[in-house]
Coordinates of N, CA and C in Angstrom, one line a residue:
M205 N -52.3 -75.4 1.6 CA -52.2 -75.0 0.0 C -51.0 -76.9 -0.4
E206 N -49.3 -76.3 0.6 CA -48.1 -77.0 0.6 C -48.7 -78.6 1.0
Q207 N -49.8 -78.6 2.0 CA -50.3 -79.8 2.7 C -51.1 -80.0 1.3
Q208 N -51.6 -80.6 0.4 CA -52.4 -81.1 0.2 C -51.3 -80.9 -1.7
Q209 N -49.5 -80.6 -1.6 CA -48.6 -80.1 -2.0 C -48.2 -81.8 -1.7
A210 N -48.3 -82.0 -0.9 CA -47.2 -82.5 0.0 C -47.3 -84.1 0.1
K211 N -49.6 -84.3 -0.1 CA -50.5 -85.3 -0.5 C -50.1 -85.6 -1.4
T212 N -50.4 -84.7 -3.0 CA -50.4 -85.2 -4.0 C -49.5 -86.0 -4.3
S213 N -48.4 -85.0 -4.2 CA -46.6 -86.2 -4.6 C -46.7 -87.1 -3.0
A214 N -47.5 -87.6 -2.4 CA -47.8 -88.8 -2.1 C -48.2 -89.6 -2.7
G215 N -49.1 -88.8 -2.7 CA -50.6 -90.0 -3.9 C -49.2 -90.4 -5.2
N216 N -48.7 -89.6 -5.4 CA -48.0 -89.8 -7.0 C -47.0 -90.7 -6.9
H217 N -46.3 -90.6 -6.1 CA -44.8 -91.8 -5.5 C -45.1 -92.8 -5.6
S218 N -46.8 -92.7 -4.9 CA -47.2 -94.1 -4.1 C -47.6 -94.9 -5.1
Q219 N -48.7 -94.5 -6.1 CA -49.8 -94.9 -7.5 C -48.3 -95.3 -8.3
S220 N -47.5 -94.8 -8.0 CA -45.5 -95.5 -9.3 C -45.8 -96.7 -8.7
A221 N -46.0 -96.5 -7.8 CA -44.6 -97.6 -6.9 C -45.2 -98.8 -6.6
A222 N -47.0 -98.3 -6.5 CA -47.9 -99.8 -7.0 C -48.4 -99.7 -8.0
S223 N -47.9 -99.4 -9.1 CA -48.4 -99.8 -10.3 C -46.8 -101.0 -10.5
G224 N -45.8 -100.4 -10.2 CA -44.9 -101.8 -10.0 C -44.7 -101.2 -11.6
S225 N -44.7 -100.4 -12.5 CA -43.6 -99.4 -13.3 C -41.7 -99.6 -12.6
T226 N -41.3 -99.2 -13.8 CA -39.6 -99.2 -13.7 C -40.3 -96.9 -13.3
S227 N -39.3 -96.3 -13.0 CA -39.2 -95.4 -13.0 C -37.9 -95.2 -13.5
S228 N -38.5 -93.8 -15.1 CA -37.5 -94.3 -15.5 C -36.9 -92.0 -14.9
P229 N -35.6 -91.5 -15.2 CA -35.4 -90.2 -15.2 C -36.1 -89.8 -15.8
E230 N -37.0 -89.1 -16.6 CA -38.3 -88.5 -17.2 C -39.5 -88.8 -15.4
N231 N -40.0 -90.0 -14.7 CA -40.3 -89.9 -14.0 C -40.2 -89.2 -12.3
K232 N -38.9 -89.4 -13.0 CA -37.5 -89.0 -11.2 C -37.8 -87.5 -11.4
S233 N -37.5 -87.2 -12.2 CA -37.3 -85.4 -12.2 C -39.5 -84.9 -12.0
S234 N -40.2 -85.4 -12.7 CA -41.5 -85.5 -13.1 C -41.8 -85.1 -11.3
Q235 N -41.3 -86.0 -10.6 CA -41.9 -86.5 -9.0 C -40.7 -85.5 -8.5
M236 N -39.4 -85.5 -8.9 CA -39.1 -84.2 -7.5 C -39.3 -82.6 -8.0
E237 N -39.8 -82.7 -8.7 CA -40.6 -80.9 -8.8 C -41.9 -80.7 -8.0
T238 N -42.8 -81.6 -7.8 CA -43.7 -81.6 -7.5 C -43.5 -82.3 -5.1
I239 N -42.0 -82.4 -5.4 CA -42.0 -82.8 -3.9 C -41.5 -81.5 -2.8
P240 N -42.5 -80.8 -2.2 CA -41.9 -80.2 -1.5 C -40.7 -80.1 -0.7
S241 N -39.6 -78.5 -0.7 CA -38.7 -79.3 0.2 C -38.5 -80.2 1.6
P242 N -38.9 -80.2 2.6 CA -38.4 -80.6 4.3 C -38.3 -79.3 4.6
N243 N -36.9 -78.7 4.1 CA -37.3 -77.3 5.6 C -37.3 -75.7 4.4
P244 N -38.1 -75.3 4.2 CA -38.3 -74.3 2.9 C -37.8 -73.7 3.6
T245 N -36.6 -72.7 2.6 CA -36.3 -71.0 3.5 C -37.5 -70.1 3.4
P246 N -36.8 -69.2 4.1 CA -37.9 -68.1 3.8 C -38.1 -67.7 3.2
S247 N -37.1 -66.9 2.3 CA -36.3 -66.3 1.0 C -37.5 -67.2 -0.2
S248 N -37.6 -68.8 -0.4 CA -38.1 -69.3 -1.4 C -39.8 -69.6 -1.2
T249 N -39.7 -69.4 0.3 CA -41.6 -69.1 1.0 C -42.1 -68.4 0.7
G250 N -41.5 -67.0 1.5 CA -41.6 -65.3 1.3 C -42.4 -65.7 3.1
D251 N -41.9 -65.8 3.5 CA -42.9 -65.6 4.9 C -43.7 -65.4 5.2
A252 N -44.8 -65.8 4.7 CA -46.4 -66.6 4.1 C -45.9 -67.9 4.8
G253 N -45.4 -68.5 5.3 CA -45.3 -70.4 5.3 C -45.3 -70.0 7.1
T254 N -44.4 -69.1 7.6 CA -43.3 -68.9 9.2 C -44.6 -68.2 9.7
S255 N -44.9 -68.8 10.6 CA -45.7 -68.9 11.4 C -45.0 -67.8 13.5
D256 N -44.5 -68.7 13.5 CA -43.8 -68.7 14.4 C -43.1 -66.9 14.6
P257 N -43.5 -66.0 15.5 CA -42.9 -64.4 15.7 C -41.3 -64.7 16.1
K258 N -41.7 -65.3 16.3 CA -39.3 -64.9 16.9 C -39.0 -65.1 15.3
Q259 N -39.3 -66.1 15.3 CA -38.3 -66.7 13.6 C -39.0 -65.2 12.7
L260 N -39.8 -65.2 12.7 CA -40.7 -64.1 11.7 C -38.8 -62.4 11.8
R261 N -39.8 -62.4 13.5 CA -38.5 -61.1 13.5 C -36.8 -61.5 13.2
R262 N -36.6 -62.7 13.5 CA -35.3 -62.7 13.2 C -34.9 -62.7 11.9
I263 N -36.1 -62.9 11.2 CA -35.6 -63.1 10.0 C -35.4 -61.6 9.5
L264 N -36.2 -61.4 9.9 CA -36.7 -60.0 9.7 C -35.8 -58.9 9.9
A265 N -35.3 -59.4 11.5 CA -34.2 -59.5 11.8 C -31.9 -59.3 10.9
N266 N -32.2 -60.2 10.8 CA -31.2 -60.9 9.4 C -31.0 -60.6 7.8
R267 N -31.9 -59.5 7.6 CA -32.5 -59.4 6.7 C -32.0 -58.3 6.4
E268 N -32.5 -57.0 7.6 CA -31.9 -55.6 7.4 C -30.6 -56.2 8.1
A269 N -30.3 -57.0 8.9 CA -28.8 -56.7 8.9 C -27.9 -56.5 7.9
A270 N -28.5 -57.5 6.8 CA -28.1 -58.2 5.4 C -28.0 -56.6 5.4
R271 N -29.0 -56.3 5.2 CA -29.0 -54.5 4.1 C -27.8 -53.7 4.5
R272 N -28.3 -53.9 5.6 CA -27.1 -52.9 6.6 C -25.7 -52.5 6.0
A273 N -25.9 -54.0 6.3 CA -24.3 -54.2 5.5 C -23.8 -54.0 4.7
H274 N -24.2 -54.3 3.9 CA -24.3 -54.9 1.7 C -24.2 -52.7 1.9
S275 N -25.1 -51.7 2.4 CA -25.0 -50.8 2.1 C -23.5 -50.0 2.6
R276 N -22.9 -50.2 3.8 CA -22.0 -49.9 4.3 C -20.5 -50.6 3.8
K277 N -20.9 -51.9 2.6 CA -20.4 -52.4 1.4 C -19.8 -51.3 0.9
K278 N -21.6 -51.0 -0.3 CA -21.2 -50.0 -1.4 C -20.5 -48.8 -0.7
E279 N -20.9 -48.6 0.6 CA -20.3 -47.2 1.1 C -19.4 -46.9 1.1
Y280 N -18.3 -48.2 1.9 CA -17.3 -48.7 1.9 C -16.4 -48.6 0.0
E281 N -17.2 -49.0 -0.4 CA -15.8 -49.4 -1.6 C -16.3 -47.5 -2.8
R282 N -17.2 -47.0 -1.5 CA -17.4 -45.3 -3.0 C -16.2 -44.3 -2.6
K283 N -16.2 -45.1 -1.2 CA -14.9 -44.1 -0.4 C -13.5 -44.6 -1.1
L284 N -13.0 -45.6 -1.2 CA -12.3 -45.9 -1.7 C -11.8 -45.8 -2.9
E285 N -12.9 -46.2 -4.1 CA -13.5 -45.6 -5.3 C -12.1 -43.6 -4.9
R286 N -13.6 -43.3 -3.7 CA -13.0 -41.7 -3.9 C -12.2 -41.3 -3.9
E287 N -10.9 -41.6 -2.7 CA -9.7 -42.1 -2.2 C -8.9 -42.1 -3.4
A288 N -8.9 -44.1 -4.4 CA -7.6 -43.0 -5.4 C -8.2 -42.6 -6.5
K289 N -9.4 -42.4 -6.7 CA -9.1 -41.5 -7.4 C -8.9 -40.0 -7.2
E290 N -9.1 -39.5 -5.5 CA -8.0 -38.8 -5.5 C -6.9 -38.3 -4.8
A291 N -5.5 -40.1 -4.8 CA -4.2 -40.3 -5.0 C -4.2 -40.7 -6.0
E292 N -4.6 -41.0 -7.6 CA -3.8 -40.3 -8.6 C -4.6 -38.7 -9.5
E293 N -5.2 -38.1 -8.6 CA -4.6 -36.8 -8.8 C -4.0 -36.4 -8.1
R294 N -3.7 -37.0 -7.3 CA -2.6 -36.3 -6.6 C -1.1 -36.3 -7.0
V295 N -1.1 -37.8 -7.6 CA 0.8 -38.1 -8.6 C 1.2 -37.4 -9.1
A296 N -0.6 -37.0 -10.4 CA -0.5 -36.1 -11.8 C 0.1 -35.0 -11.0
M297 N -0.9 -34.2 -9.8 CA -0.2 -32.4 -9.6 C 1.4 -33.2 -8.9
L298 N 1.8 -34.0 -8.3 CA 3.1 -34.0 -7.6 C 3.9 -34.7 -9.0
A299 N 3.9 -35.3 -10.1 CA 4.7 -35.4 -10.8 C 4.8 -34.1 -11.7
S300 N 4.0 -33.1 -12.3 CA 3.5 -32.3 -12.9 C 5.2 -31.3 -12.2
Q301 N 4.9 -31.5 -10.5 CA 5.8 -30.2 -9.9 C 7.2 -30.9 -9.4
V302 N 6.9 -31.9 -9.7 CA 8.4 -32.7 -9.8 C 9.1 -32.7 -11.0
A303 N 8.2 -32.4 -12.3 CA 9.2 -32.0 -13.7 C 9.5 -30.9 -13.0
F304 N 8.1 -29.5 -12.7 CA 9.6 -28.5 -12.9 C 10.4 -28.2 -12.1
E305 N 10.6 -28.7 -11.4 CA 11.6 -29.0 -10.1 C 13.3 -29.2 -10.8
R306 N 13.1 -30.2 -11.6 CA 13.3 -30.8 -12.2 C 15.0 -29.5 -12.6
M307 N 13.3 -29.2 -13.8 CA 13.1 -28.4 -14.4 C 14.3 -26.3 -13.8
H308 N 14.0 -27.3 -12.9 CA 14.4 -25.4 -11.6 C 16.2 -26.2 -11.8
L309 N 15.9 -26.8 -10.4 CA 17.3 -27.5 -10.9 C 18.1 -27.2 -11.7
T310 N 18.2 -27.7 -13.0 CA 19.2 -28.1 -14.6 C 19.0 -26.8 -14.7
I311 N 18.3 -25.7 -14.1 CA 18.9 -24.3 -14.5 C 20.0 -23.5 -13.4
L312 N 19.4 -24.5 -12.2 CA 20.2 -23.4 -11.0 C 21.5 -24.7 -11.3
S313 N 21.5 -25.7 -11.4 CA 23.1 -27.0 -11.7 C 23.9 -25.0 -13.0
R314 N 23.2 -25.2 -13.7 CA 24.3 -24.1 -14.7 C 24.1 -22.6 -14.6
E315 N 23.9 -22.4 -13.4 CA 24.0 -21.1 -13.1 C 24.9 -21.8 -12.6
S316 N 24.8 -22.0 -11.4 CA 26.4 -22.9 -9.9 C 27.3 -22.8 -11.1
S317 N 27.2 -23.9 -11.5 CA 28.4 -24.2 -12.6 C 29.3 -22.1 -12.9
Q318 N 28.4 -22.1 -13.5 CA 28.6 -21.0 -14.2 C 29.6 -19.2 -13.4
M319 N 28.9 -19.6 -12.7 CA 29.0 -18.5 -11.1 C 30.7 -19.7 -10.9
R320 N 30.3 -21.3 -11.3 CA 32.3 -21.3 -10.4 C 32.8 -21.2 -11.2
E321 N 32.8 -20.6 -12.4 CA 33.3 -20.5 -13.5 C 34.2 -18.8 -14.1
M322 N 33.1 -18.4 -13.6 CA 33.5 -16.8 -13.7 C 33.9 -16.5 -12.3
L323 N 34.5 -17.8 -9.9 CA 34.8 -16.9 -9.9 C 35.9 -17.8 -10.1
Q324 N 37.0 -18.9 -10.5 CA 37.6 -19.2 -10.5 C 38.6 -18.1 -11.6
D325 N 38.1 -17.6 -12.5 CA 38.8 -16.5 -13.7 C 38.5 -16.0 -12.7
L326 N 37.8 -14.8 -12.5 CA 37.8 -14.2 -10.5 C 39.3 -14.1 -10.5
E327 N 39.3 -15.0 -9.4 CA 40.4 -15.2 -8.2 C 42.0 -15.8 -9.4
I328 N 41.8 -15.8 -10.7 CA 43.4 -16.0 -12.2 C 43.0 -14.8 -11.9
H329 N 42.1 -13.9 -12.4 CA 42.1 -12.5 -12.3 C 43.0 -11.5 -11.8
Q330 N 42.3 -12.2 -10.5 CA 42.7 -11.2 -8.9 C 44.0 -11.6 -9.0
A331 N 44.6 -12.9 -8.4 CA 45.8 -13.1 -9.1 C 46.9 -13.0 -9.8
H332 N 46.6 -12.7 -11.0 CA 47.8 -11.5 -12.1 C 47.5 -10.1 -11.3
K333 N 47.2 -10.1 -11.2 CA 46.4 -7.8 -10.5 C 47.6 -7.7 -9.0
E334 N 47.1 -8.5 -8.5 CA 48.2 -9.1 -7.3 C 49.9 -9.0 -7.7
A335 N 49.7 -9.6 -8.2 CA 50.9 -10.2 -9.1 C 51.9 -8.4 -9.8
E336 N 50.6 -8.6 -10.7 CA 51.3 -7.3 -10.7 C 51.6 -6.2 -10.4
T337 N 50.3 -6.1 -9.4 CA 50.7 -4.4 -8.5 C 52.6 -4.7 -7.7
E338 N 52.5 -6.1 -7.1 CA 54.1 -6.3 -6.2 C 55.0 -6.3 -7.5
A339 N 55.0 -6.5 -8.4 CA 55.9 -5.7 -9.4 C 56.1 -4.2 -10.0
L340 N 54.7 -4.0 -9.7 CA 54.6 -2.1 -10.1 C 55.5 -2.0 -8.6
V341 N 54.8 -2.6 -7.7 CA 56.7 -1.6 -6.3 C 57.1 -1.6 -6.2
K342 N 57.8 -2.8 -7.0 CA 59.3 -3.4 -6.7 C 59.7 -2.5 -7.3
E343 N 59.4 -2.0 -8.7 CA 59.7 -1.3 -9.3 C 59.7 -0.5 -9.4
R344 N 58.5 0.1 -8.4 CA 58.7 1.8 -8.2 C 59.5 1.6 -7.3
E345 N 59.8 1.0 -5.9 CA 61.1 1.3 -5.9 C 62.7 1.0 -5.8
T346 N 62.9 0.0 -6.8 CA 63.3 -0.1 -7.7 C 64.2 1.6 -8.4
L347 N 63.3 2.3 -8.3 CA 63.4 3.8 -9.1 C 63.3 4.6 -8.7
L348 N 62.7 4.5 -7.4 CA 63.0 5.7 -6.3 C 64.6 5.7 -6.0
L349 N 64.7 3.6 -5.5 CA 66.2 3.9 -5.3 C 67.3 4.2 -5.9
V350 N 67.4 4.4 -7.9 CA 67.9 4.4 -8.4 C 68.4 6.3 -8.8
R351 N 66.1 6.9 -8.3 CA 66.8 8.5 -8.3 C 68.1 8.5 -7.6
S352 N 67.4 7.6 -6.2 CA 68.3 8.7 -4.8 C 69.4 8.5 -5.6
L353 N 69.9 7.4 -5.9 CA 71.3 7.2 -6.3 C 71.4 8.4 -7.1
Q354 N 71.1 8.6 -7.9 CA 71.5 9.3 -9.4 C 71.4 11.5 -8.8
L355 N 70.9 11.5 -7.5 CA 70.0 12.8 -7.2 C 72.3 12.8 -6.1
Q356 N 72.1 12.0 -5.3 CA 73.6 11.5 -4.6 C 74.7 11.6 -5.8
Q357 N 74.9 11.5 -7.1 CA 75.6 12.2 -7.6 C 75.6 13.3 -8.0
Q358 N 74.8 14.0 -8.1 CA 74.5 15.2 -9.1 C 75.2 15.8 -7.9
Q359 N 75.2 15.8 -6.8 CA 75.1 16.6 -5.5 C 76.6 16.2 -5.6
G360 N 77.4 15.3 -6.0 CA 78.0 15.5 -5.9 C 78.4 14.7 -4.1
G361 N 78.1 14.1 -3.5 CA 78.6 13.7 -2.0 C 79.1 14.7 -1.3
S362 N 79.2 15.9 -1.9 CA 79.5 16.8 -1.3 C 79.1 17.4 0.2
S363 N 77.5 17.2 -0.2 CA 77.3 18.6 1.2 C 76.2 17.1 2.3
S364 N 76.7 16.2 3.6 CA 76.0 14.8 3.1 C 75.1 15.4 5.1
S365 N 74.8 16.4 5.0 CA 73.7 17.4 5.9 C 72.3 17.8 5.4
S366 N 72.6 17.9 4.4 CA 71.5 17.9 4.1 C 70.6 16.6 3.8
S367 N 68.7 17.1 3.4 CA 67.9 15.7 3.4 C 67.8 15.2 2.6
S368 N 68.4 15.9 1.6 CA 68.0 15.0 0.7 C 68.6 14.0 0.3
N369 N 69.8 13.0 1.2 CA 69.8 12.5 0.9 C 69.5 10.8 2.3
N370 N 68.0 11.4 2.0 CA 67.2 10.7 2.5 C 66.1 10.2 1.6
P371 N 66.5 9.2 0.8 CA 65.6 8.4 -0.1 C 63.8 8.8 0.8
N372 N 63.7 9.1 1.3 CA 62.0 9.0 1.6 C 61.3 10.8 1.9
N373 N 62.4 12.0 1.2 CA 62.3 12.5 1.0 C 62.1 12.9 -1.1
V374 N 62.0 12.0 -1.5 CA 62.6 12.7 -2.6 C 61.2 12.5 -3.4
D375 N 60.4 13.2 -4.0 CA 59.9 13.4 -4.5 C 59.1 12.2 -5.6
K376 N 57.3 12.6 -4.6 CA 57.0 11.5 -5.2 C 56.1 11.4 -6.7

């Protein structure tokens, strides 16, 4: 069949050249359509024109390799899309966790601030209580001393052998 097309196209070409007519663009395009390409590709001729078994095997192996490569590429694309979707879901989940943790941190910061204020207030209160206790101890000692002096005056300093002169024996 190819040989017939080649003969007819060669005949058409020789006829137009023999007639001496100038070739117009229309004539050239019609001539090109009928002339087969010198090196037909297997995909354009569909393997029917190739009779060499090695070439057929190579063509089929190339097609199978291309099909496998295309399949691997599609699988890789699906894998990347899956991983991207999982990453987006993880980002969304982590974003909500971050928001929760920030809120929790804010609450803990407030509590910490309140605890510091309470601790400061308690330290001030404790300092006041210690100062008050110290003042009361001094006042007690002063009162004990005054009472001891009063007892000594009441006894008139008459007996120096009594244990009442000792301020530690005073009723407390």
